[in-house]
Amino acid sequence: MRISDVQQEILRLKKEKDICILAHCYQSPEILEVADFTGDSFALSVKASKVENKTVIMCGVRFMAETCKILSPEKTVILSNASAGCPMAEQMDKELISQVKEMYPDYTVVAYVNTTSELKTVCDVCVTSSSALNICRKLKNDKILFIPDYNLGSWIKKQLPEKEFKLLNGCCPTHAAMSADDVKKAKEAHPEALLLVHPECKSEVVELADYVGSTTGIMEYAKKSDKMEFIIGTENSIVTHLQLECPDKSFYPLSKDCICHNMQATTLVDVLNCCKGTGGEIIEMDEETRLAAKKCIDKMIELG
């Protein structure tokens, strides 16, 4: 079968079976083309909660599908590829953070959305990369325990010197692998290009950036900018997507190795098999865990 044949069969099956397909920005173009919604992880979960479809396929990684289930318990949520995890989300667990909370009982625990549903049950408020700064600023408590991403936490900490932060040594291995040396080489090759990076990058990279923001933030900035060249400091799929959406502009990866293998694990055939009912993994979650995890998400929504 050709790619277009697989896509047409997916479109037919999702209509026939009343399926909503969500695709994170890091998915391949052929998957984005058959999705009902594309974007960052939490935004996709919110979209899923508002559609009438009873079945949702998440083309992303496990914590994203879990978040979708937390917000849509009545829906059948399918993770497109059961092996697609998130190294950052798996770096810390409920037991570890419970112990850390005992050490710092007067700190508000702020959890990046890139965490498991089980870990969210012992956190006070959840954040996304685009909302983290605003929410941390709004918290009444000036003492914040930020988990799990040290780099995102450091970026926020520098902008909120009036607050006291405790950071743990978690990170996104893909973003953290990029260095100031990568920036130097990219700038030498493309001296007129603006550097746009994700706050999951190390401080030495973030400090050199012309813009720091979420994946969708980076894409929107590049689309709206009157500049014509950009170095992209996030997963390399975004370079491809921007090249397709803005053919008159030039985009370069900060590092050719910035590839999330978990995000790239999902194939178009995986999506087809999910639609057929022969692939993927149905996300199961007990109600106690779901409600406990939902509290920190509800707090995030409350704080905007």
C-alpha positions as YAML, in Angstrom:
chain: A
units: angstrom
residues:
- id: 1
  name: MET
  ca: [0.00, 0.00, 0.00]
- id: 2
  name: ARG
  ca: [1.08, 3.55, -0.63]
- id: 3
  name: ILE
  ca: [1.07, 6.17, 2.13]
- id: 4
  name: SER
  ca: [-1.96, 7.84, 0.57]
- id: 5
  name: ASP
  ca: [-3.82, 4.49, 0.52]
- id: 6
  name: VAL
  ca: [-3.18, 3.98, 4.24]
- id: 7
  name: GLN
  ca: [-4.28, 7.53, 4.96]
- id: 8
  name: GLN
  ca: [-7.53, 7.08, 3.05]
- id: 9
  name: GLU
  ca: [-8.29, 3.87, 4.92]
- id: 10
  name: ILE
  ca: [-7.66, 5.61, 8.25]
- id: 11
  name: LEU
  ca: [-9.97, 8.45, 7.28]
- id: 12
  name: ARG
  ca: [-12.64, 5.96, 6.26]
- id: 13
  name: LEU
  ca: [-12.37, 3.90, 9.45]
- id: 14
  name: LYS
  ca: [-12.30, 6.84, 11.85]
- id: 15
  name: LYS
  ca: [-15.50, 8.17, 10.29]
- id: 16
  name: GLU
  ca: [-17.14, 4.75, 10.32]
- id: 17
  name: LYS
  ca: [-16.16, 4.03, 13.93]
- id: 18
  name: ASP
  ca: [-16.54, 7.58, 15.27]
- id: 19
  name: ILE
  ca: [-12.88, 7.96, 16.29]
- id: 20
  name: CYS
  ca: [-11.03, 11.17, 17.14]
- id: 21
  name: ILE
  ca: [-7.31, 11.13, 16.33]
- id: 22
  name: LEU
  ca: [-4.93, 13.37, 18.29]
- id: 23
  name: ALA
  ca: [-1.37, 13.91, 17.07]
- id: 24
  name: HIS
  ca: [1.38, 15.69, 18.96]
- id: 25
  name: CYS
  ca: [3.46, 18.17, 16.96]
- id: 26
  name: TYR
  ca: [6.43, 15.79, 16.97]
- id: 27
  name: GLN
  ca: [4.59, 13.17, 14.92]
- id: 28
  name: SER
  ca: [5.40, 12.70, 11.23]
- id: 29
  name: PRO
  ca: [3.58, 14.74, 8.55]
- id: 30
  name: GLU
  ca: [1.66, 11.72, 7.26]
- id: 31
  name: ILE
  ca: [0.19, 11.20, 10.74]
- id: 32
  name: LEU
  ca: [-0.59, 14.89, 11.25]
- id: 33
  name: GLU
  ca: [-2.51, 14.84, 7.97]
- id: 34
  name: VAL
  ca: [-5.04, 12.27, 9.25]
- id: 35
  name: ALA
  ca: [-5.41, 13.77, 12.73]
- id: 36
  name: ASP
  ca: [-8.45, 15.72, 13.89]
- id: 37
  name: PHE
  ca: [-6.30, 17.85, 16.20]
- id: 38
  name: THR
  ca: [-2.58, 18.56, 16.38]
- id: 39
  name: GLY
  ca: [-0.59, 20.52, 18.95]
- id: 40
  name: ASP
  ca: [1.03, 20.27, 22.39]
- id: 41
  name: SER
  ca: [0.06, 17.45, 24.74]
- id: 42
  name: PHE
  ca: [-2.28, 19.12, 27.25]
- id: 43
  name: ALA
  ca: [-4.10, 21.13, 24.59]
- id: 44
  name: LEU
  ca: [-4.85, 17.88, 22.79]
- id: 45
  name: SER
  ca: [-6.31, 16.33, 25.95]
- id: 46
  name: VAL
  ca: [-8.58, 19.33, 26.42]
- id: 47
  name: LYS
  ca: [-9.73, 19.07, 22.79]
- id: 48
  name: ALA
  ca: [-10.50, 15.38, 23.30]
- id: 49
  name: SER
  ca: [-12.63, 16.12, 26.36]
- id: 50
  name: LYS
  ca: [-14.84, 18.43, 24.30]
- id: 51
  name: VAL
  ca: [-15.56, 16.20, 21.30]
- id: 52
  name: GLU
  ca: [-18.49, 13.80, 21.12]
- id: 53
  name: ASN
  ca: [-16.42, 10.86, 19.87]
- id: 54
  name: LYS
  ca: [-16.33, 7.96, 22.33]
- id: 55
  name: THR
  ca: [-12.95, 6.67, 21.13]
- id: 56
  name: VAL
  ca: [-9.75, 8.70, 21.06]
- id: 57
  name: ILE
  ca: [-6.39, 7.67, 19.63]
- id: 58
  name: MET
  ca: [-3.40, 9.53, 21.07]
- id: 59
  name: CYS
  ca: [-0.45, 9.64, 18.68]
- id: 60
  name: GLY
  ca: [2.18, 10.64, 21.20]
- id: 61
  name: VAL
  ca: [3.61, 9.09, 24.36]
- id: 62
  name: ARG
  ca: [2.10, 7.38, 27.39]
- id: 63
  name: PHE
  ca: [1.74, 10.33, 29.80]
- id: 64
  name: MET
  ca: [-0.22, 12.18, 27.11]
- id: 65
  name: ALA
  ca: [-2.68, 9.32, 26.74]
- id: 66
  name: GLU
  ca: [-2.98, 9.15, 30.54]
- id: 67
  name: THR
  ca: [-3.78, 12.87, 30.73]
- id: 68
  name: CYS
  ca: [-6.41, 12.34, 28.07]
- id: 69
  name: LYS
  ca: [-7.97, 9.55, 30.17]
- id: 70
  name: ILE
  ca: [-7.90, 11.73, 33.29]
- id: 71
  name: LEU
  ca: [-9.95, 14.39, 31.52]
- id: 72
  name: SER
  ca: [-12.18, 11.95, 29.58]
- id: 73
  name: PRO
  ca: [-12.86, 8.92, 31.79]
- id: 74
  name: GLU
  ca: [-15.96, 7.98, 29.80]
- id: 75
  name: LYS
  ca: [-13.99, 7.65, 26.56]
- id: 76
  name: THR
  ca: [-11.91, 4.76, 25.27]
- id: 77
  name: VAL
  ca: [-8.40, 6.21, 25.04]
- id: 78
  name: ILE
  ca: [-5.86, 4.33, 22.92]
- id: 79
  name: LEU
  ca: [-2.11, 4.96, 22.93]
- id: 80
  name: SER
  ca: [-1.08, 4.45, 19.31]
- id: 81
  name: ASN
  ca: [2.14, 2.61, 20.14]
- id: 82
  name: ALA
  ca: [2.40, 0.84, 23.49]
- id: 83
  name: SER
  ca: [6.20, 1.22, 23.59]
- id: 84
  name: ALA
  ca: [6.08, 5.02, 23.33]
- id: 85
  name: GLY
  ca: [7.04, 6.23, 26.78]
- id: 86
  name: CYS
  ca: [8.73, 9.40, 28.02]
- id: 87
  name: PRO
  ca: [12.14, 9.15, 29.73]
- id: 88
  name: MET
  ca: [11.51, 12.34, 31.71]
- id: 89
  name: ALA
  ca: [8.12, 11.16, 32.96]
- id: 90
  name: GLU
  ca: [9.70, 7.90, 34.09]
- id: 91
  name: GLN
  ca: [12.62, 9.50, 35.99]
- id: 92
  name: MET
  ca: [10.62, 10.17, 39.16]
- id: 93
  name: ASP
  ca: [7.86, 8.22, 40.84]
- id: 94
  name: LYS
  ca: [5.25, 8.68, 43.55]
- id: 95
  name: GLU
  ca: [7.39, 7.09, 46.28]
- id: 96
  name: LEU
  ca: [10.41, 9.33, 45.62]
- id: 97
  name: ILE
  ca: [8.44, 12.57, 45.53]
- id: 98
  name: SER
  ca: [6.46, 11.59, 48.64]
- id: 99
  name: GLN
  ca: [9.78, 11.28, 50.46]
- id: 100
  name: VAL
  ca: [11.00, 14.64, 49.11]
- id: 101
  name: LYS
  ca: [7.74, 16.26, 50.24]
- id: 102
  name: GLU
  ca: [8.44, 15.08, 53.79]
- id: 103
  name: MET
  ca: [11.80, 16.88, 53.60]
- id: 104
  name: TYR
  ca: [10.17, 20.10, 52.37]
- id: 105
  name: PRO
  ca: [6.63, 20.10, 53.82]
- id: 106
  name: ASP
  ca: [6.13, 23.84, 53.37]
- id: 107
  name: TYR
  ca: [6.80, 23.76, 49.60]
- id: 108
  name: THR
  ca: [4.14, 23.69, 46.88]
- id: 109
  name: VAL
  ca: [4.83, 20.78, 44.52]
- id: 110
  name: VAL
  ca: [4.59, 21.91, 40.90]
- id: 111
  name: ALA
  ca: [4.54, 19.05, 38.40]
- id: 112
  name: TYR
  ca: [5.35, 19.48, 34.73]
- id: 113
  name: VAL
  ca: [2.64, 17.75, 32.67]
- id: 114
  name: ASN
  ca: [5.39, 15.37, 31.50]
- id: 115
  name: THR
  ca: [4.79, 13.11, 34.51]
- id: 116
  name: THR
  ca: [2.87, 9.89, 35.09]
- id: 117
  name: SER
  ca: [-0.69, 9.94, 36.36]
- id: 118
  name: GLU
  ca: [0.47, 8.18, 39.53]
- id: 119
  name: LEU
  ca: [3.05, 10.88, 40.28]
- id: 120
  name: LYS
  ca: [0.48, 13.61, 39.70]
- id: 121
  name: THR
  ca: [-1.56, 12.21, 42.60]
- id: 122
  name: VAL
  ca: [0.94, 13.63, 45.13]
- id: 123
  name: CYS
  ca: [1.45, 17.01, 43.43]
- id: 124
  name: ASP
  ca: [-0.29, 20.32, 44.10]
- id: 125
  name: VAL
  ca: [-0.50, 21.84, 40.65]
- id: 126
  name: CYS
  ca: [0.35, 20.80, 37.11]
- id: 127
  name: VAL
  ca: [1.93, 23.06, 34.45]
- id: 128
  name: THR
  ca: [2.76, 23.01, 30.76]
- id: 129
  name: SER
  ca: [5.86, 24.61, 29.25]
- id: 130
  name: SER
  ca: [3.72, 27.54, 28.10]
- id: 131
  name: SER
  ca: [1.87, 28.05, 31.40]
- id: 132
  name: ALA
  ca: [4.60, 27.21, 33.94]
- id: 133
  name: LEU
  ca: [5.96, 30.73, 34.42]
- id: 134
  name: ASN
  ca: [2.54, 32.33, 34.79]
- id: 135
  name: ILE
  ca: [1.27, 29.69, 37.22]
- id: 136
  name: CYS
  ca: [4.39, 29.74, 39.40]
- id: 137
  name: ARG
  ca: [4.09, 33.52, 39.55]
- id: 138
  name: LYS
  ca: [0.45, 33.27, 40.66]
- id: 139
  name: LEU
  ca: [1.07, 30.75, 43.45]
- id: 140
  name: LYS
  ca: [0.56, 32.29, 46.88]
- id: 141
  name: ASN
  ca: [3.33, 30.17, 48.33]
- id: 142
  name: ASP
  ca: [6.80, 31.55, 47.58]
- id: 143
  name: LYS
  ca: [8.41, 28.14, 48.13]
- id: 144
  name: ILE
  ca: [8.17, 25.85, 45.12]
- id: 145
  name: LEU
  ca: [9.37, 22.28, 44.57]
- id: 146
  name: PHE
  ca: [9.45, 21.98, 40.76]
- id: 147
  name: ILE
  ca: [9.53, 18.51, 39.17]
- id: 148
  name: PRO
  ca: [10.78, 16.75, 37.16]
- id: 149
  name: ASP
  ca: [12.61, 18.98, 34.64]
- id: 150
  name: TYR
  ca: [15.57, 20.82, 36.13]
- id: 151
  name: ASN
  ca: [16.08, 22.89, 32.96]
- id: 152
  name: LEU
  ca: [12.51, 24.17, 32.73]
- id: 153
  name: GLY
  ca: [12.59, 24.82, 36.48]
- id: 154
  name: SER
  ca: [15.85, 26.78, 36.17]
- id: 155
  name: TRP
  ca: [14.40, 28.94, 33.39]
- id: 156
  name: ILE
  ca: [11.39, 29.80, 35.55]
- id: 157
  name: LYS
  ca: [13.51, 30.35, 38.66]
- id: 158
  name: LYS
  ca: [15.64, 32.99, 36.91]
- id: 159
  name: GLN
  ca: [12.52, 34.95, 36.02]
- id: 160
  name: LEU
  ca: [11.02, 34.74, 39.50]
- id: 161
  name: PRO
  ca: [13.86, 35.74, 41.87]
- id: 162
  name: GLU
  ca: [11.31, 36.63, 44.54]
- id: 163
  name: LYS
  ca: [10.44, 32.94, 44.95]
- id: 164
  name: GLU
  ca: [12.48, 30.08, 46.38]
- id: 165
  name: PHE
  ca: [12.82, 26.98, 44.20]
- id: 166
  name: LYS
  ca: [13.93, 23.43, 44.93]
- id: 167
  name: LEU
  ca: [14.86, 21.57, 41.74]
- id: 168
  name: LEU
  ca: [15.60, 17.89, 41.23]
- id: 169
  name: ASN
  ca: [17.89, 16.43, 38.58]
- id: 170
  name: GLY
  ca: [15.31, 15.34, 36.02]
- id: 171
  name: CYS
  ca: [15.44, 16.33, 32.36]
- id: 172
  name: CYS
  ca: [14.39, 15.56, 28.83]
- id: 173
  name: PRO
  ca: [17.40, 13.63, 27.45]
- id: 174
  name: THR
  ca: [16.64, 14.80, 23.92]
- id: 175
  name: HIS
  ca: [16.58, 18.53, 24.69]
- id: 176
  name: ALA
  ca: [19.32, 18.35, 27.33]
- id: 177
  name: ALA
  ca: [21.74, 16.84, 24.82]
- id: 178
  name: MET
  ca: [22.04, 20.14, 22.95]
- id: 179
  name: SER
  ca: [24.86, 22.44, 24.02]
- id: 180
  name: ALA
  ca: [26.29, 25.93, 23.65]
- id: 181
  name: ASP
  ca: [28.80, 24.41, 21.23]
- id: 182
  name: ASP
  ca: [25.89, 23.30, 19.04]
- id: 183
  name: VAL
  ca: [24.65, 26.90, 19.08]
- id: 184
  name: LYS
  ca: [28.07, 28.20, 18.11]
- id: 185
  name: LYS
  ca: [28.30, 25.82, 15.14]
- id: 186
  name: ALA
  ca: [24.76, 26.55, 14.00]
- id: 187
  name: LYS
  ca: [25.30, 30.32, 14.24]
- id: 188
  name: GLU
  ca: [28.53, 30.07, 12.28]
- id: 189
  name: ALA
  ca: [26.72, 28.15, 9.54]
- id: 190
  name: HIS
  ca: [23.65, 30.43, 9.59]
- id: 191
  name: PRO
  ca: [24.68, 33.83, 11.00]
- id: 192
  name: GLU
  ca: [21.41, 35.58, 10.03]
- id: 193
  name: ALA
  ca: [19.14, 32.96, 11.59]
- id: 194
  name: LEU
  ca: [17.23, 33.50, 14.85]
- id: 195
  name: LEU
  ca: [17.60, 30.82, 17.51]
- id: 196
  name: LEU
  ca: [14.28, 29.50, 18.84]
- id: 197
  name: VAL
  ca: [14.52, 26.97, 21.68]
- id: 198
  name: HIS
  ca: [12.38, 24.99, 24.08]
- id: 199
  name: PRO
  ca: [12.86, 25.69, 27.83]
- id: 200
  name: GLU
  ca: [13.69, 22.00, 28.34]
- id: 201
  name: CYS
  ca: [17.11, 22.87, 26.86]
- id: 202
  name: LYS
  ca: [20.03, 23.52, 29.20]
- id: 203
  name: SER
  ca: [20.60, 27.04, 30.53]
- id: 204
  name: GLU
  ca: [23.71, 27.47, 28.38]
- id: 205
  name: VAL
  ca: [21.48, 27.08, 25.30]
- id: 206
  name: VAL
  ca: [18.48, 29.03, 26.57]
- id: 207
  name: GLU
  ca: [20.65, 32.03, 27.44]
- id: 208
  name: LEU
  ca: [21.74, 32.32, 23.80]
- id: 209
  name: ALA
  ca: [18.23, 32.09, 22.32]
- id: 210
  name: ASP
  ca: [16.29, 34.82, 20.57]
- id: 211
  name: TYR
  ca: [13.04, 33.18, 21.67]
- id: 212
  name: VAL
  ca: [12.22, 30.57, 24.34]
- id: 213
  name: GLY
  ca: [8.87, 28.83, 24.35]
- id: 214
  name: SER
  ca: [6.75, 25.72, 23.96]
- id: 215
  name: THR
  ca: [6.67, 23.74, 20.75]
- id: 216
  name: THR
  ca: [3.57, 25.51, 19.47]
- id: 217
  name: GLY
  ca: [5.03, 28.80, 20.70]
- id: 218
  name: ILE
  ca: [8.16, 28.23, 18.62]
- id: 219
  name: MET
  ca: [6.08, 27.39, 15.57]
- id: 220
  name: GLU
  ca: [3.83, 30.42, 15.91]
- id: 221
  name: TYR
  ca: [6.80, 32.73, 16.47]
- id: 222
  name: ALA
  ca: [8.51, 31.47, 13.31]
- id: 223
  name: LYS
  ca: [5.35, 31.78, 11.24]
- id: 224
  name: LYS
  ca: [4.60, 35.34, 12.35]
- id: 225
  name: SER
  ca: [8.17, 36.66, 12.32]
- id: 226
  name: ASP
  ca: [9.31, 38.85, 9.44]
- id: 227
  name: LYS
  ca: [12.70, 37.12, 9.64]
- id: 228
  name: MET
  ca: [13.49, 34.47, 7.03]
- id: 229
  name: GLU
  ca: [15.93, 32.08, 8.74]
- id: 230
  name: PHE
  ca: [15.58, 30.13, 11.98]
- id: 231
  name: ILE
  ca: [17.60, 27.62, 13.98]
- id: 232
  name: ILE
  ca: [15.18, 25.32, 15.81]
- id: 233
  name: GLY
  ca: [16.17, 24.06, 19.26]
- id: 234
  name: THR
  ca: [13.59, 21.35, 19.77]
- id: 235
  name: GLU
  ca: [12.67, 17.98, 18.25]
- id: 236
  name: ASN
  ca: [13.76, 17.93, 14.62]
- id: 237
  name: SER
  ca: [10.29, 17.06, 13.31]
- id: 238
  name: ILE
  ca: [9.41, 20.71, 13.92]
- id: 239
  name: VAL
  ca: [11.98, 21.74, 11.32]
- id: 240
  name: THR
  ca: [10.15, 19.57, 8.77]
- id: 241
  name: HIS
  ca: [6.71, 20.88, 9.74]
- id: 242
  name: LEU
  ca: [7.84, 24.52, 9.52]
- id: 243
  name: GLN
  ca: [9.50, 23.93, 6.16]
- id: 244
  name: LEU
  ca: [6.20, 22.59, 4.83]
- id: 245
  name: GLU
  ca: [4.10, 25.39, 6.33]
- id: 246
  name: CYS
  ca: [6.51, 28.23, 5.46]
- id: 247
  name: PRO
  ca: [8.23, 27.23, 2.19]
- id: 248
  name: ASP
  ca: [9.49, 30.78, 1.69]
- id: 249
  name: LYS
  ca: [11.53, 30.62, 4.92]
- id: 250
  name: SER
  ca: [14.54, 28.53, 5.91]
- id: 251
  name: PHE
  ca: [14.75, 26.32, 9.01]
- id: 252
  name: TYR
  ca: [17.76, 24.50, 10.44]
- id: 253
  name: PRO
  ca: [18.03, 22.00, 13.32]
- id: 254
  name: LEU
  ca: [20.17, 23.10, 16.24]
- id: 255
  name: SER
  ca: [21.41, 19.51, 16.38]
- id: 256
  name: LYS
  ca: [20.88, 16.71, 13.88]
- id: 257
  name: ASP
  ca: [20.62, 14.37, 16.88]
- id: 258
  name: CYS
  ca: [17.63, 16.10, 18.50]
- id: 259
  name: ILE
  ca: [15.27, 13.21, 17.83]
- id: 260
  name: CYS
  ca: [12.78, 11.79, 20.34]
- id: 261
  name: HIS
  ca: [12.74, 8.08, 19.54]
- id: 262
  name: ASN
  ca: [9.65, 7.56, 21.66]
- id: 263
  name: MET
  ca: [7.71, 10.16, 19.70]
- id: 264
  name: GLN
  ca: [8.94, 8.70, 16.43]
- id: 265
  name: ALA
  ca: [7.95, 5.15, 17.46]
- id: 266
  name: THR
  ca: [4.41, 5.64, 16.14]
- id: 267
  name: THR
  ca: [3.95, 4.85, 12.46]
- id: 268
  name: LEU
  ca: [1.05, 5.48, 10.12]
- id: 269
  name: VAL
  ca: [0.35, 1.74, 10.11]
- id: 270
  name: ASP
  ca: [0.14, 1.85, 13.93]
- id: 271
  name: VAL
  ca: [-2.64, 4.41, 13.57]
- id: 272
  name: LEU
  ca: [-4.36, 2.22, 10.97]
- id: 273
  name: ASN
  ca: [-4.20, -0.80, 13.28]
- id: 274
  name: CYS
  ca: [-5.67, 1.25, 16.13]
- id: 275
  name: CYS
  ca: [-8.57, 2.20, 13.90]
- id: 276
  name: LYS
  ca: [-9.04, -1.46, 12.97]
- id: 277
  name: GLY
  ca: [-9.05, -2.42, 16.65]
- id: 278
  name: THR
  ca: [-5.97, -4.60, 16.32]
- id: 279
  name: GLY
  ca: [-3.24, -2.26, 17.60]
- id: 280
  name: GLY
  ca: [-2.26, 0.21, 20.26]
- id: 281
  name: GLU
  ca: [-2.99, -0.02, 23.97]
- id: 282
  name: ILE
  ca: [-6.21, 0.95, 25.72]
- id: 283
  name: ILE
  ca: [-5.37, 3.12, 28.73]
- id: 284
  name: GLU
  ca: [-6.89, 1.80, 31.95]
- id: 285
  name: MET
  ca: [-6.98, 3.85, 35.17]
- id: 286
  name: ASP
  ca: [-8.73, 3.26, 38.46]
- id: 287
  name: GLU
  ca: [-11.05, 6.04, 39.57]
- id: 288
  name: GLU
  ca: [-9.12, 6.79, 42.77]
- id: 289
  name: THR
  ca: [-5.93, 7.48, 40.82]
- id: 290
  name: ARG
  ca: [-7.75, 9.46, 38.16]
- id: 291
  name: LEU
  ca: [-9.47, 11.77, 40.63]
- id: 292
  name: ALA
  ca: [-6.31, 12.28, 42.68]
- id: 293
  name: ALA
  ca: [-4.28, 13.09, 39.55]
- id: 294
  name: LYS
  ca: [-7.01, 15.38, 38.23]
- id: 295
  name: LYS
  ca: [-6.72, 17.69, 41.27]
- id: 296
  name: CYS
  ca: [-3.40, 19.16, 40.17]
- id: 297
  name: ILE
  ca: [-4.71, 19.55, 36.60]
- id: 298
  name: ASP
  ca: [-7.83, 21.32, 37.89]
- id: 299
  name: LYS
  ca: [-5.57, 23.65, 39.87]
- id: 300
  name: MET
  ca: [-3.63, 24.45, 36.72]
- id: 301
  name: ILE
  ca: [-6.85, 25.33, 34.89]
- id: 302
  name: GLU
  ca: [-7.97, 27.46, 37.85]
- id: 303
  name: LEU
  ca: [-4.72, 29.44, 37.78]
- id: 304
  name: GLY
  ca: [-4.89, 29.86, 34.03]
...
